Short mmCIF file of C-alpha atoms in Angstrom, two decimals:
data_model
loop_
_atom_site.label_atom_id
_atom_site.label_comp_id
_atom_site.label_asym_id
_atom_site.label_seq_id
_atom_site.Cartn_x
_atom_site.Cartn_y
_atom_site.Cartn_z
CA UNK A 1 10.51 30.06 5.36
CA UNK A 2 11.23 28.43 8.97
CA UNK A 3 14.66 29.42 10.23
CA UNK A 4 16.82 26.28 11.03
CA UNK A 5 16.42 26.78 14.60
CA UNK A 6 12.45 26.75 14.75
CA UNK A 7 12.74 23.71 11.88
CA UNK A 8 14.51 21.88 14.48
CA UNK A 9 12.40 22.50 17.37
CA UNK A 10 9.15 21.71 15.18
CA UNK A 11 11.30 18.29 14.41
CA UNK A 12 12.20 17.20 18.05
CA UNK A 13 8.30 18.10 19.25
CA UNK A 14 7.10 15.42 16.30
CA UNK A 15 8.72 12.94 17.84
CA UNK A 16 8.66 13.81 21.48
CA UNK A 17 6.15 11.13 23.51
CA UNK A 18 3.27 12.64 24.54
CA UNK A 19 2.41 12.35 28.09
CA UNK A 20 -0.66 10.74 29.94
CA UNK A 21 -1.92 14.40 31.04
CA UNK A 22 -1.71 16.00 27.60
CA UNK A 23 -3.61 12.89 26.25
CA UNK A 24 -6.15 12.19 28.72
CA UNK A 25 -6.47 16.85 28.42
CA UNK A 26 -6.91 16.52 25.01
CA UNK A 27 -10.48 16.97 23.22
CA UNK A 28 -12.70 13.51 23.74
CA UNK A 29 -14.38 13.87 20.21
CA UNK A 30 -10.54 14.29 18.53
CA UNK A 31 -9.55 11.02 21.19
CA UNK A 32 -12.57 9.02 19.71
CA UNK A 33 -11.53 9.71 15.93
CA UNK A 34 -7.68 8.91 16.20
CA UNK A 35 -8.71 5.83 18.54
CA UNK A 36 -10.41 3.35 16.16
CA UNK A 37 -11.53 1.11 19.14
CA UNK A 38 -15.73 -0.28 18.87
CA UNK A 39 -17.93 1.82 20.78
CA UNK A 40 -18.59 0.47 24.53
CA UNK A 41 -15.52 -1.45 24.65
CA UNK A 42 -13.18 -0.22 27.87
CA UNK A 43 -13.56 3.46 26.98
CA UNK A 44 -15.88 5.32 28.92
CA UNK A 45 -15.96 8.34 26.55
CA UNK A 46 -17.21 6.25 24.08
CA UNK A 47 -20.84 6.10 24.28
CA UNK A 48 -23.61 4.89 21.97
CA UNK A 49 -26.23 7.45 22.00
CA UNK A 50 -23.09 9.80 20.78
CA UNK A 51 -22.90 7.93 17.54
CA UNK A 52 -26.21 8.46 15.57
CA UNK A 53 -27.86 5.10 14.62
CA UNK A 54 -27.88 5.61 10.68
CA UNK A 55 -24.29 5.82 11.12
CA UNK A 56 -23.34 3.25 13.35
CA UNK A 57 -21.14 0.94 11.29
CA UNK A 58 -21.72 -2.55 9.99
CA UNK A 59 -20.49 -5.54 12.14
CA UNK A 60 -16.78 -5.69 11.44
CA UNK A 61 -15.50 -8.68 9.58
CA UNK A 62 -12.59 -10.64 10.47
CA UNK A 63 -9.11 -9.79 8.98
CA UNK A 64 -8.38 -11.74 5.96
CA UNK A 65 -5.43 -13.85 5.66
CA UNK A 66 -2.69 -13.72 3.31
CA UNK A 67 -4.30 -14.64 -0.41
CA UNK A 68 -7.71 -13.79 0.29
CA UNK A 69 -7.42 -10.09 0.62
CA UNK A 70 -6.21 -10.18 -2.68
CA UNK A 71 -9.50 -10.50 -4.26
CA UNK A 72 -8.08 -12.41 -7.51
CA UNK A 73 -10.76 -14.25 -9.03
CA UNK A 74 -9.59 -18.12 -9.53
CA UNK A 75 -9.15 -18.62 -12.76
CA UNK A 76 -6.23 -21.24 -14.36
CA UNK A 77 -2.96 -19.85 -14.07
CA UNK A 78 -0.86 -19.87 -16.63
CA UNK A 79 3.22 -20.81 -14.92
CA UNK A 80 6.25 -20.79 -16.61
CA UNK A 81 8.17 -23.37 -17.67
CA UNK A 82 10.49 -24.94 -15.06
CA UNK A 83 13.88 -25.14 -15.70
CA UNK A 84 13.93 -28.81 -14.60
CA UNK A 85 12.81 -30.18 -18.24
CA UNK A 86 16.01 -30.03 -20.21
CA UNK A 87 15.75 -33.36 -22.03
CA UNK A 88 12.88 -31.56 -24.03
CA UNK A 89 14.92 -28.93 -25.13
CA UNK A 90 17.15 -29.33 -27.84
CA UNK A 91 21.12 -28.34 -27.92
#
């Protein structure tokens, strides 16, 4: 097991920024996987003869908003009753 000491230094290098030089140092092929950008976009080490063409990936779709990610299908919803109808009710 870690001694508290090496715990702590293992803890304070997690969250430590990392800076431009150890990014831009770092291996291109690990930068292109943690990087989700399209390929040819701004990023010159992204190139598209480096991505095979029975893998390139399908035309992204737009994001979804709010309800339709759900994927419910719409059926009639069955609600409560509201507490507004308490003529019907007897005492």
């Amino acid at each position: 097991m870690l001694s508290r000491s090496d715990s702590e230094h293992i803890a304070s290098n997690y969250f430590r920024p990392k800076r431009a030089n150890q990014i831009l140092s770092s291996d291109p092929m690990k930068s292109l996987t943690h990087h989700n950008s399209p390929p040819g976009l701004g990023s010159p080490l992204s190139n598209n003869s480096a991505i095979p063409l029975a893998q390139a990936p399908e035309m992204p779709q737009p994001r979804p908003f709010r309800l339709e990610s759900l994927n419910i299908p719409f059926t009639k919803a069955r609600r409560k009753k509201s507490k507004s109808s308490f003529g019907s009710e007897p005492l």
